[in-house]
Short mmCIF file of C-alpha atoms and ligand atoms in Angstrom, two decimals:
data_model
loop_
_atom_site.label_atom_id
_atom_site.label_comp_id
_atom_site.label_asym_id
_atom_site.label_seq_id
_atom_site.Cartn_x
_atom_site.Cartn_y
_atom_site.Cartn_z
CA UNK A 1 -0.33 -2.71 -22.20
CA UNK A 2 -2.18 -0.82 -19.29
CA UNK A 3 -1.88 2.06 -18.00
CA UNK A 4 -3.11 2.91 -14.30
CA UNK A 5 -4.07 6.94 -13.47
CA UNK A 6 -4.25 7.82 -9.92
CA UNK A 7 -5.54 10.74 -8.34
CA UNK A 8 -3.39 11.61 -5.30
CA UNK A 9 -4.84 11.43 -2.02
CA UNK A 10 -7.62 9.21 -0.44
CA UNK A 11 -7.73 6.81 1.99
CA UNK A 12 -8.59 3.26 2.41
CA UNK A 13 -11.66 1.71 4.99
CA UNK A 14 -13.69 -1.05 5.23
CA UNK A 15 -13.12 -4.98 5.04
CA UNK A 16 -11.15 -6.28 2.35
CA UNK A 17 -10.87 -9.86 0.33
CA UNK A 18 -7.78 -10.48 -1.49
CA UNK A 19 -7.79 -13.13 -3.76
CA UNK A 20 -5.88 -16.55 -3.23
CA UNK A 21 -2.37 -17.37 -2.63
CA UNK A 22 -0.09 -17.64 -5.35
CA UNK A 23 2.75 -20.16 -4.09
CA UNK A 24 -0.43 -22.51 -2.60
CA UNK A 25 -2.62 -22.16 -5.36
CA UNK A 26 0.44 -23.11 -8.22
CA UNK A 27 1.33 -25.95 -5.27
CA UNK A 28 -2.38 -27.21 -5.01
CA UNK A 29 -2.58 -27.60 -8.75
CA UNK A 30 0.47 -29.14 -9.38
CA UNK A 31 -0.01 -32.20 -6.40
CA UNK A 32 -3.32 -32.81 -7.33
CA UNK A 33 -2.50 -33.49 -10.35
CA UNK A 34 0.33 -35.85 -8.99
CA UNK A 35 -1.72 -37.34 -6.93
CA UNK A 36 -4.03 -40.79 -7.18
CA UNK A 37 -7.71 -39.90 -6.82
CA UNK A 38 -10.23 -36.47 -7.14
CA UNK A 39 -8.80 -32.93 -5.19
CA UNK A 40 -10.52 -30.10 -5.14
CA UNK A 41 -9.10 -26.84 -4.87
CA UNK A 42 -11.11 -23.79 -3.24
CA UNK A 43 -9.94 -20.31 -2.91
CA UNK A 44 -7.65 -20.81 -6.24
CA UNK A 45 -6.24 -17.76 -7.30
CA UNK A 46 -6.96 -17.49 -10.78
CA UNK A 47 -4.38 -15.13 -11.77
CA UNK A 48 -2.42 -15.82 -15.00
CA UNK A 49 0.68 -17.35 -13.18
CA UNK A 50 -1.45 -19.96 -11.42
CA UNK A 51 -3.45 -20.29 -15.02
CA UNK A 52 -0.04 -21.07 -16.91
CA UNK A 53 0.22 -23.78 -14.30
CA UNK A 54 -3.14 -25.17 -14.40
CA UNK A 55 -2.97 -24.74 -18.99
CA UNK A 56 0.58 -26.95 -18.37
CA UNK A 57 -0.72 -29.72 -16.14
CA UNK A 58 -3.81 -29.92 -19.23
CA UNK A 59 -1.53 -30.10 -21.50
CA UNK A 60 -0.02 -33.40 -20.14
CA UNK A 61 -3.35 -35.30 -19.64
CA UNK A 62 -4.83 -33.73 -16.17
CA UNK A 63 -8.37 -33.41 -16.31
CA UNK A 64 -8.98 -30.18 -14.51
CA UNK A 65 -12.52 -28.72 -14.36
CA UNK A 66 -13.07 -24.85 -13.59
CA UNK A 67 -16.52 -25.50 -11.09
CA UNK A 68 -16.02 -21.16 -10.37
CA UNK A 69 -13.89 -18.63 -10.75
CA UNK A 70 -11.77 -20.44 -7.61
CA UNK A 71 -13.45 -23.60 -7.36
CA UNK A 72 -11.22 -26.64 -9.46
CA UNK A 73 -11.38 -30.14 -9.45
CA UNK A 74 -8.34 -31.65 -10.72
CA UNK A 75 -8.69 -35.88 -11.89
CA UNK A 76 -5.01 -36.44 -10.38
CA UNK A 77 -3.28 -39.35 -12.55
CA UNK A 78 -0.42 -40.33 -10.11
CA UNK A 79 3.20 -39.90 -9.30
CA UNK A 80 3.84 -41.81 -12.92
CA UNK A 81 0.38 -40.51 -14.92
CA UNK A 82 1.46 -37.32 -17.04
CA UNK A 83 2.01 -37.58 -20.82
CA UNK A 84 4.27 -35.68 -22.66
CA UNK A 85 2.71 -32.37 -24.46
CA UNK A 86 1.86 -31.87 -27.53
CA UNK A 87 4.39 -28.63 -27.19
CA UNK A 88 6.12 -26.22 -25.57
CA UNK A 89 4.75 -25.61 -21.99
CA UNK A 90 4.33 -22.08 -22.27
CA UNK A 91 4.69 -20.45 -18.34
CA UNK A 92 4.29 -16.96 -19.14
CA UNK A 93 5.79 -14.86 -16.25
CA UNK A 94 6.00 -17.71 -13.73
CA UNK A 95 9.00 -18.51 -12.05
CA UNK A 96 7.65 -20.82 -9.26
CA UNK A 97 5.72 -22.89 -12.27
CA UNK A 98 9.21 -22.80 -14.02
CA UNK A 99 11.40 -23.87 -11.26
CA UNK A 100 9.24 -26.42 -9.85
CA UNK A 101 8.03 -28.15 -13.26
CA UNK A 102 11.92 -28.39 -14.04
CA UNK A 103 12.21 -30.10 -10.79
CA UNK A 104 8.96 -32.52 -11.78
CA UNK A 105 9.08 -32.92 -15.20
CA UNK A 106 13.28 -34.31 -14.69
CA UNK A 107 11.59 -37.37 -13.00
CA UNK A 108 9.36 -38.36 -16.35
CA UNK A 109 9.72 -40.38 -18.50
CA UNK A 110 9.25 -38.19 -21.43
CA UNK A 111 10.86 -34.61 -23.22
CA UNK A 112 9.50 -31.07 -21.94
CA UNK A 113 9.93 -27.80 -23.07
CA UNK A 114 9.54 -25.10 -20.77
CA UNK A 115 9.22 -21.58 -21.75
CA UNK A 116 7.98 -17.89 -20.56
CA UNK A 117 7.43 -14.72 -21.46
CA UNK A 118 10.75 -12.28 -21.72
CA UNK A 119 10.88 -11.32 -18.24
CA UNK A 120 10.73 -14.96 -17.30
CA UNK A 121 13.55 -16.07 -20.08
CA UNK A 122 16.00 -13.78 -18.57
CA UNK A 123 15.57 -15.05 -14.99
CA UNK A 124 18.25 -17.17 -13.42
CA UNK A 125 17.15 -21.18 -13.70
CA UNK A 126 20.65 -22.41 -12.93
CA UNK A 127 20.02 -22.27 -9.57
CA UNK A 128 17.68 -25.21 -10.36
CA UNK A 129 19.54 -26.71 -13.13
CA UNK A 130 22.89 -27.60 -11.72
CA UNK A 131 21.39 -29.34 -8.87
CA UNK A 132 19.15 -31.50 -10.93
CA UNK A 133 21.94 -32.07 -13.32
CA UNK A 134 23.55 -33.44 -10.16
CA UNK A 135 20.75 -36.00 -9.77
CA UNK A 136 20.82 -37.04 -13.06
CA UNK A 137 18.63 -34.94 -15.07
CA UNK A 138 19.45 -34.15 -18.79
CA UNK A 139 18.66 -30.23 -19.29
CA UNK A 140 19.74 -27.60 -22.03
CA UNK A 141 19.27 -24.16 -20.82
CA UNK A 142 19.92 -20.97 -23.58
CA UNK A 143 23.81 -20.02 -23.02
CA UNK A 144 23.19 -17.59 -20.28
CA UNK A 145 21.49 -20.58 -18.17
CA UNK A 146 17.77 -19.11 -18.87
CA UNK A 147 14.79 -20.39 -20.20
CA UNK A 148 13.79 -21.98 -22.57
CA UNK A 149 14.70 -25.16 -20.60
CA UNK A 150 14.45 -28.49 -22.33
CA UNK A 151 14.12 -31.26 -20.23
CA UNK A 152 15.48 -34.96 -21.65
CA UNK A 153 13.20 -37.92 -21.02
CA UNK A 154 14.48 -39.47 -17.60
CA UNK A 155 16.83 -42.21 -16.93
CA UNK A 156 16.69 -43.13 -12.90
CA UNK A 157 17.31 -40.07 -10.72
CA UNK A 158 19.73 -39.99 -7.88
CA UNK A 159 18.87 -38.94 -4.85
CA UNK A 160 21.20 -35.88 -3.91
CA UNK A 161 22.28 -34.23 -0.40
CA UNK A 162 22.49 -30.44 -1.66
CA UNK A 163 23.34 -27.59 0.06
CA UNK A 164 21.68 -24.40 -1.76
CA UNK A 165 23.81 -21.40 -1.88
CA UNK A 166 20.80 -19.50 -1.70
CA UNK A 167 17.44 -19.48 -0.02
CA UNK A 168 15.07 -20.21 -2.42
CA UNK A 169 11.73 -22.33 -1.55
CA UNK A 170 11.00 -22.45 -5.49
CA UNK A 171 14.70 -24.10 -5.83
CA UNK A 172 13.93 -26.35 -2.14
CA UNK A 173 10.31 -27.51 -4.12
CA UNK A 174 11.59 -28.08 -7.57
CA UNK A 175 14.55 -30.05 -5.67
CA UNK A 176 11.88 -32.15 -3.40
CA UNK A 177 9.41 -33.15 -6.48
CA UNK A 178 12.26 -34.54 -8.63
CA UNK A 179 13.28 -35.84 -5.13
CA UNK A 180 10.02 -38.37 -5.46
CA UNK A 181 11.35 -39.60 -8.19
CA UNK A 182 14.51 -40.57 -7.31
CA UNK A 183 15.98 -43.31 -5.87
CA UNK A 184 16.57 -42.50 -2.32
CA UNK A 185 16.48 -39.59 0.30
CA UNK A 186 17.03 -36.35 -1.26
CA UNK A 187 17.59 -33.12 1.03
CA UNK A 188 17.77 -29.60 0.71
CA UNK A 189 19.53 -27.67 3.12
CA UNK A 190 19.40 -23.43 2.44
CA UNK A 191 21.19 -20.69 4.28
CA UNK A 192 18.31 -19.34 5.53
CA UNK A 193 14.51 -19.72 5.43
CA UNK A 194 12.38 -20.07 2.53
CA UNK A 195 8.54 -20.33 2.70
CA UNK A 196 7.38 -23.87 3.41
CA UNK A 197 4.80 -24.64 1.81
CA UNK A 198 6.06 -27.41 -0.49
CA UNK A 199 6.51 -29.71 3.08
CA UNK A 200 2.92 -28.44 4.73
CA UNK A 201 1.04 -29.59 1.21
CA UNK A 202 2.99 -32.86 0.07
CA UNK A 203 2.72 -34.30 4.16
CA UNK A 204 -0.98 -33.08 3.62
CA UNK A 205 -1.02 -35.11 0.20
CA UNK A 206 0.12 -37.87 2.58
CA UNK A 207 3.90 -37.85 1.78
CA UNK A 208 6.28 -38.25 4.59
CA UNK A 209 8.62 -34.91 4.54
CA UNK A 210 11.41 -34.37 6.95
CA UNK A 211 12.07 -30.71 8.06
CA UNK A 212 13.76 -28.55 10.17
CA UNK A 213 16.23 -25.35 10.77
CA UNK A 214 17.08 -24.75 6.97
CA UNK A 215 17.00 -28.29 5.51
CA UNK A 216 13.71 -30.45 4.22
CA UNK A 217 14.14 -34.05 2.74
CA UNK A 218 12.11 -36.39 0.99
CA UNK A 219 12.18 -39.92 0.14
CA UNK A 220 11.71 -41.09 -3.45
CA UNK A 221 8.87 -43.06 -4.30
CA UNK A 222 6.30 -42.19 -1.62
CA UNK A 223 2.86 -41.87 -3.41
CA UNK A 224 0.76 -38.38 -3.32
CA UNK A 225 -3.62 -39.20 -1.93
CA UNK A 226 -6.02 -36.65 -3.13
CA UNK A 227 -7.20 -34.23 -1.07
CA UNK A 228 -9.10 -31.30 -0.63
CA UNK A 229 -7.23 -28.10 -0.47
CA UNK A 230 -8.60 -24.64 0.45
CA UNK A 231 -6.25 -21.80 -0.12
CA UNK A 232 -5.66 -18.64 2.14
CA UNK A 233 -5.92 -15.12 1.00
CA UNK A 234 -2.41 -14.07 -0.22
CA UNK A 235 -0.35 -12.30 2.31
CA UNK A 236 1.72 -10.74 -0.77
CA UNK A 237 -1.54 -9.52 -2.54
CA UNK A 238 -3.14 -8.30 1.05
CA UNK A 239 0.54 -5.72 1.70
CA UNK A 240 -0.25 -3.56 -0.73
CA UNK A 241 -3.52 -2.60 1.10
CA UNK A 242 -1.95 -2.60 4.48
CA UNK A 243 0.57 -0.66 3.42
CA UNK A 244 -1.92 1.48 1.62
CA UNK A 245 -3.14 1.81 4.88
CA UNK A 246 -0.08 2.33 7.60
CA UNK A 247 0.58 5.26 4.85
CA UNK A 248 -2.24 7.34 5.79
CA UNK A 249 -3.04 8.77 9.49
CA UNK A 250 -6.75 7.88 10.34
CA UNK A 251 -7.23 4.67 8.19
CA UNK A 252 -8.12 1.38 9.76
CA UNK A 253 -9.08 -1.53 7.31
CA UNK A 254 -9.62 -5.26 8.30
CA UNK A 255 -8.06 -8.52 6.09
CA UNK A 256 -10.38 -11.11 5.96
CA UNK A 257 -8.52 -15.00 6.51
CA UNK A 258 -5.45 -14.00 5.18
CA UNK A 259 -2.60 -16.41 5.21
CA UNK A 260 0.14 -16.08 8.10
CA UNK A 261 2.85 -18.65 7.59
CA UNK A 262 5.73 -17.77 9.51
CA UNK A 263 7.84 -18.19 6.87
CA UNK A 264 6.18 -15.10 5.19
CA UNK A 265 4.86 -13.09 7.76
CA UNK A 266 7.86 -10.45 8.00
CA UNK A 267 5.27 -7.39 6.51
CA UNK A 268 3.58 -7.80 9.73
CA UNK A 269 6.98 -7.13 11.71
CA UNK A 270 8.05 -4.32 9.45
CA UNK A 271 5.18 -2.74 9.32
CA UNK A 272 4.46 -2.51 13.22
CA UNK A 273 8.19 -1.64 13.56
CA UNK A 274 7.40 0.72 11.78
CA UNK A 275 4.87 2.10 14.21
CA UNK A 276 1.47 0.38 12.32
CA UNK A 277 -0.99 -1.02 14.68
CA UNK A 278 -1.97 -4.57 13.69
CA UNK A 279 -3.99 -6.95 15.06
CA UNK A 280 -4.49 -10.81 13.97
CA UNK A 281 -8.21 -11.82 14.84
CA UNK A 282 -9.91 -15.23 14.62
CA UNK A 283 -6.49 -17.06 14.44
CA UNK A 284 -7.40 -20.44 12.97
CA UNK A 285 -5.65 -23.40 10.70
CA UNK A 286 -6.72 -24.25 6.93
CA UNK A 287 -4.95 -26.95 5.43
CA UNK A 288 -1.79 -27.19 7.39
CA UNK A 289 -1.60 -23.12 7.00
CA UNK A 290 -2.03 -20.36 9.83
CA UNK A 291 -4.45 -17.68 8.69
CA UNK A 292 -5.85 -15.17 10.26
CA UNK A 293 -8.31 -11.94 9.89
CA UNK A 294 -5.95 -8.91 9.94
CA UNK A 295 -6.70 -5.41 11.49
CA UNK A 296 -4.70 -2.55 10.50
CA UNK A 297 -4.41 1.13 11.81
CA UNK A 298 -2.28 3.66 10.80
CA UNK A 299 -0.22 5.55 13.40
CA UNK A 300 0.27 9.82 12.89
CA UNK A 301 3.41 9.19 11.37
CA UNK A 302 5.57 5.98 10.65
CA UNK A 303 9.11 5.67 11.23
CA UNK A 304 12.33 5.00 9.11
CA UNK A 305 13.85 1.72 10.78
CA UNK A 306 17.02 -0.82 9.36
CA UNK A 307 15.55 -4.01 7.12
CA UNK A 308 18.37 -6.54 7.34
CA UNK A 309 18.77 -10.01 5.52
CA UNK A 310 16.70 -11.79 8.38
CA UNK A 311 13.19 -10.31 7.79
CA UNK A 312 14.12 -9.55 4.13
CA UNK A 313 13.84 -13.43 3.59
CA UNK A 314 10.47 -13.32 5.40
CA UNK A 315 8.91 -10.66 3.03
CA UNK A 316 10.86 -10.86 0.09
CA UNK A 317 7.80 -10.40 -2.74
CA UNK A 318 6.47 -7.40 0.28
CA UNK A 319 9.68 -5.34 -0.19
CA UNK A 320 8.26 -2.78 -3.43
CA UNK A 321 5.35 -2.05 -1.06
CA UNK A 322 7.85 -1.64 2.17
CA UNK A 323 9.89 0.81 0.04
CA UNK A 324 6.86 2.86 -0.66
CA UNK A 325 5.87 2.90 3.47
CA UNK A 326 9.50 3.74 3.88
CA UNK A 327 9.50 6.53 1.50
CA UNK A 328 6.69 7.90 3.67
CA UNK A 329 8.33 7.34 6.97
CA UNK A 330 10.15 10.06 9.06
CA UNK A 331 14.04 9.27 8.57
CA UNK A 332 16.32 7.07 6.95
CA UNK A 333 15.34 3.45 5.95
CA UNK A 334 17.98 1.08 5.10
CA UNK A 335 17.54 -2.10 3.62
CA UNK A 336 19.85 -4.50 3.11
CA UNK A 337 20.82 -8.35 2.41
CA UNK A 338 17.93 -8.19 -0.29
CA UNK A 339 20.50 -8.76 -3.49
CA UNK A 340 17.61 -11.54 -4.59
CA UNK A 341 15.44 -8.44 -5.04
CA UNK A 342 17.14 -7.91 -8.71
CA UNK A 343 16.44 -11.51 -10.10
CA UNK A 344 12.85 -11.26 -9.44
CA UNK A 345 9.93 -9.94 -12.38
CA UNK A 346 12.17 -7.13 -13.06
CA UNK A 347 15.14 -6.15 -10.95
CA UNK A 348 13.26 -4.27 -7.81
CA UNK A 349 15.72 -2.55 -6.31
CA UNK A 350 16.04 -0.78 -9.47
CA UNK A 351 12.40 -0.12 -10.48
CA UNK A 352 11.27 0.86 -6.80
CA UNK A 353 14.35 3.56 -6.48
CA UNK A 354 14.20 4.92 -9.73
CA UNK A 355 10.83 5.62 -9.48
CA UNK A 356 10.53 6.71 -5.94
CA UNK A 357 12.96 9.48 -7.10
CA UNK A 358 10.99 10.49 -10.16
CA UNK A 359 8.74 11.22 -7.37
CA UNK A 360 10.92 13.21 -5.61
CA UNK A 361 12.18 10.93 -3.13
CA UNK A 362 15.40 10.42 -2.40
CA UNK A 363 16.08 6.46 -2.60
CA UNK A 364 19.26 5.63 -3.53
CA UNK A 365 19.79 1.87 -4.50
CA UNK A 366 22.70 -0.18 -3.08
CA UNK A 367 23.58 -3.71 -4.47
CA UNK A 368 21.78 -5.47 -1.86
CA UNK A 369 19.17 -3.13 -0.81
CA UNK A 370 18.74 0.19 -1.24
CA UNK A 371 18.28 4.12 1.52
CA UNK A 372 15.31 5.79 1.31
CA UNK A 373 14.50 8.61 3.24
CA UNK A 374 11.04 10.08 3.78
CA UNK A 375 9.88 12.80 2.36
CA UNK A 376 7.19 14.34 0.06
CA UNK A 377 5.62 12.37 -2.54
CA UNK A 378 4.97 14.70 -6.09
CA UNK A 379 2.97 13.17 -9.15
CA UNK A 380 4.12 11.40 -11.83
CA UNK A 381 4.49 9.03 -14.33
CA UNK A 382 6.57 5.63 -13.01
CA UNK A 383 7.70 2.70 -15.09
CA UNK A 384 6.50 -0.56 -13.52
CA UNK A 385 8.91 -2.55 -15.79
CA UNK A 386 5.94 -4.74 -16.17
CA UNK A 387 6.04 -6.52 -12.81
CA UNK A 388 2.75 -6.45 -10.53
CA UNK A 389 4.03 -6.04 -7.52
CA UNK A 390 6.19 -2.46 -8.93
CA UNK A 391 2.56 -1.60 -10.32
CA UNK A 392 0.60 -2.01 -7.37
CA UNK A 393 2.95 -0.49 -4.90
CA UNK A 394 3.25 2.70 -6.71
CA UNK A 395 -0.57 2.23 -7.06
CA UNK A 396 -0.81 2.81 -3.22
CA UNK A 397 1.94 5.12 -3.05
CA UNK A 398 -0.58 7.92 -4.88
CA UNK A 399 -2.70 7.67 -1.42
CA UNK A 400 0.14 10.38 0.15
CA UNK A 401 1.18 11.81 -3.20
CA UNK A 402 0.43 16.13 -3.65
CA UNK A 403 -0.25 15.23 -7.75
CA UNK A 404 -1.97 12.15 -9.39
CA UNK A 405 0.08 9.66 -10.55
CA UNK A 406 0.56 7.68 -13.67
CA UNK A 407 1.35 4.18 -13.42
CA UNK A 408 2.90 2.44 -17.18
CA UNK A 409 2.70 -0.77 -18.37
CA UNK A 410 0.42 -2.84 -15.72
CA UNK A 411 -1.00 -5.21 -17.45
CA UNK A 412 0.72 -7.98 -15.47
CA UNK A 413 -0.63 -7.44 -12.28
CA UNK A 414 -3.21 -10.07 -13.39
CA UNK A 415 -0.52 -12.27 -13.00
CA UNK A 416 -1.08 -12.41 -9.51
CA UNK A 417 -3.95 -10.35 -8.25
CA UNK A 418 -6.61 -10.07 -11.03
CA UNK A 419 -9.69 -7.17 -9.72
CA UNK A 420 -6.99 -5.43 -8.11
CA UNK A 421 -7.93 -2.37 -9.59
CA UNK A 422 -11.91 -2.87 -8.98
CA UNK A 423 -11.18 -3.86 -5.32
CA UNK A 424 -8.69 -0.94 -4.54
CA UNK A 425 -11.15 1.46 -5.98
CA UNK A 426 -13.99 0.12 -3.43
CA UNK A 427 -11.11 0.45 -0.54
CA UNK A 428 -10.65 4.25 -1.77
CA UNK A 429 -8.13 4.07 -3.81
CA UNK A 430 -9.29 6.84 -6.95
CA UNK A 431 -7.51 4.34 -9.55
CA UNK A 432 -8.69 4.00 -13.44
CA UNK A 433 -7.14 1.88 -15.74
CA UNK A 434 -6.73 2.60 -19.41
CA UNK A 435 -5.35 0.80 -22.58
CA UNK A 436 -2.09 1.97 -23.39
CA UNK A 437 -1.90 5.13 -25.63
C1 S3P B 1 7.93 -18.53 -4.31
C2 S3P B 1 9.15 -18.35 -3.73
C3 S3P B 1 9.87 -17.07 -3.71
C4 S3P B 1 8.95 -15.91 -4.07
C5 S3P B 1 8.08 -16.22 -5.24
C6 S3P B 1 7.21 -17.42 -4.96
C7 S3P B 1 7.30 -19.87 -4.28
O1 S3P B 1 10.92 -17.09 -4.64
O2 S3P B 1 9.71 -14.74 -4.31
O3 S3P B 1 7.26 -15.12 -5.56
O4 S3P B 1 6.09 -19.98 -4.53
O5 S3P B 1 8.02 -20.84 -4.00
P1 S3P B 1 12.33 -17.80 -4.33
O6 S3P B 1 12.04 -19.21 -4.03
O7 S3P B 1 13.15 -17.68 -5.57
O8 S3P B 1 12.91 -17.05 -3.20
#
């Protein structure tokens, strides 16, 4: 347990590295590792999600050498290479390593157990389940269809035409990889976008992936060829400092190579909706993903505006951080169409408005989204519910707050931005972090 203390006030400057992205690093690791021949992996974030992900693919016989702190090379052992661990595959708070190892580990030809920490065992996995049930996978779930998952050793899968009733590019991926396994074309069609990062890496791992306007297919069978992968800066992990930033009149901070995928980019709408100037220098391509350099200036006072389901999708893991900029926005901002906010780390409609209003904010939460109207920040102490991105929003939210803040119970933000603390503190950010009284 951690405990973050935050003086109020401050503001951020300078040029800023955020570590790796989460989605490409867990992705990198996992086709590699799939894949026939040597990968190596730069810019890996090495954050305890993407580290349950790299321990599991160990576990089953990958040889995976740590060359840095984000350098890997993984040994990949092909489509048909893994061997069955010697136990439970243990995937902490992870639900893209759960949902897509389900998806993976239905094609072998040998038992898995998957299983996470308590946040992660009370997350929805039928969602993933019922689908690969439908193509033929054997899977026990606990009685509320959460982890622990245990996967049967694989007879032939089926290849399955499945329309998703939600969005979901975790269910979409864990759906495609048991898709090369099976015995035809399996596609994926969703209601609306999800990020797409499963079909830029696999074509870039030289599998042929069909995709379009809410569907992606694959055909069973198709061999993955090592290759080199060099992962962005994570747009997720880079919002809380441009939000930290849009938040306070008079700061400017730059981004460096952050990743832009349009799939995820909706912060970057919000936020200049909002009335935040920001610029994307040095546009360039790495790997089959857009990433730029981002610039961004604060205007004198940002605006309240309406978040509906449509750019919800594209920042779903941004929206804790867009409730803090809301909170100090003139007006009313209403969110909604962002129910899948409640099955995430913790539910975070709940954890952002109850703790907005323990700062004196008024937020009140909806089912699908939540009002928040601007006002003045006081100090506090807030209840992260142990999810980063809770911890590190409220983190930036003591930038405009008139006491310091306490922030309980952050010891997961390591899960997906380890030196967060260090780096914000460099930015300006007066943030110490203690153990747990
Ligand atoms: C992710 C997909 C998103 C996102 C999560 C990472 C991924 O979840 O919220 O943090 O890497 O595929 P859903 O697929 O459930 O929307």
């Amino acid at each position: 347990m951690l405990t973050y203390q935050i003086q109020a006030g401050g503001q951020l400057s300078g040029t800023i590295q955020v570590p790796g992205d989460k989605s490409i690093s867990h992705r990198a690791v996992m086709f590699a590792a799939l894949a026939e021949g040597t990968s190596e992996i730069t810019g890996f974030l090495s954050g305890e999600d993407c580290l349950c992900t790299m321990r599991a693919f160990r576990a089953m016989g990958v040889a995976i050498e740590q060359l840095g702190a984000t350098h890997l090379r993984v040994r990949g052992v092909g489509l048909h290479g893994l061997k069955a661990a010697a136990a439970a595959l243990d995937l902490g708070n992870s639900g893209t390593s759960m949902r897509l190892m389900a998806g993976l580990l239905s094609g072998q030809r040998f038992a898995s157990e998957l299983i996470g920490d308590a946040s992660l065992s009370r997350r929805p996995m039928r969602r993933i389940v019922e689908p690969l049930r439908q193509m033929g996978a054997q899977i026990e779930t606990a009685e509320r269809g959460t982890a622990p998952l245990r996967i049967a050793a694989a007879a032939q899968l089926h290849a399955i035409s499945y329309a998703s009733p939600v969005a979901s590019a975790q269910v979409k991926s864990g759906l495609l990889l048991a898709g090369l396994y099976a015995d035809g074309r399996t596609e994926v069609r969703e209601p609306g976008i999800s990020r797409d990062h499963t079909e830029r890496m696999l074509r870039a791992f030289g599998v042929q992936v069909e995709s379009g306007n809410g569907f992606a297919a694959v055909t069973g069978g198709q061999p993955l060829r090592a290759t080199d992968v060099a992962v962005p800066a994570d747009i997720s992990s880079a919002t809380f400092f441009m939000v930290g930033a849009a938040i306070v009149p008079g700061s400017e901070v730059l981004l460096s190579g952050v990743g832009i995928n349009p799939t995820r980019h909706g912060i970057i709408e919000i936020l200049r909706r909002m009335g935040a100037v920001i610029e994307l220098l040095n546009p360039r391509e790495v790997g089959g993903e857009p990433v730029a350099d981002l610039c961004i200036q604060a205007p004198l006072q940002l605006q309240a505006i309406a978040i509906g389901h449509d750019l919800v999708t594209l920042a779903i893991d941004e929206m804790p951080a867009v409730f803090v900029a809301a909170a100090c926005a003139r007006g009313q901002t209403v969110i909604t169409g962002a129910e899948e906010l409640r099955v995430k780390e913790s539910d975070r409609i709940a954890a952002m408005c109850d703790g907005l209003q323990t700062l004196g904010i008024d937020a009140m939460a909806a089912a699908d989204g939540a009002r928040i109207t601007g006002g003045v920040l006081h100090g506090g102490t807030v209840d992260s519910c142990g999810d980063h991105r809770i911890a590190m929003s409220f983190a930036m939210a003591a930038l405009r707050s008139s006491a310091p803040l306490t922030i309980l119970d952050c010891a997961n933000v390591d899960t997906s931005f380890p030196g967060f603390a260090d780096l914000a503190r460099r930015a300006g950010l007066g943030i110490a972090v203690q153990p747990a009284s």
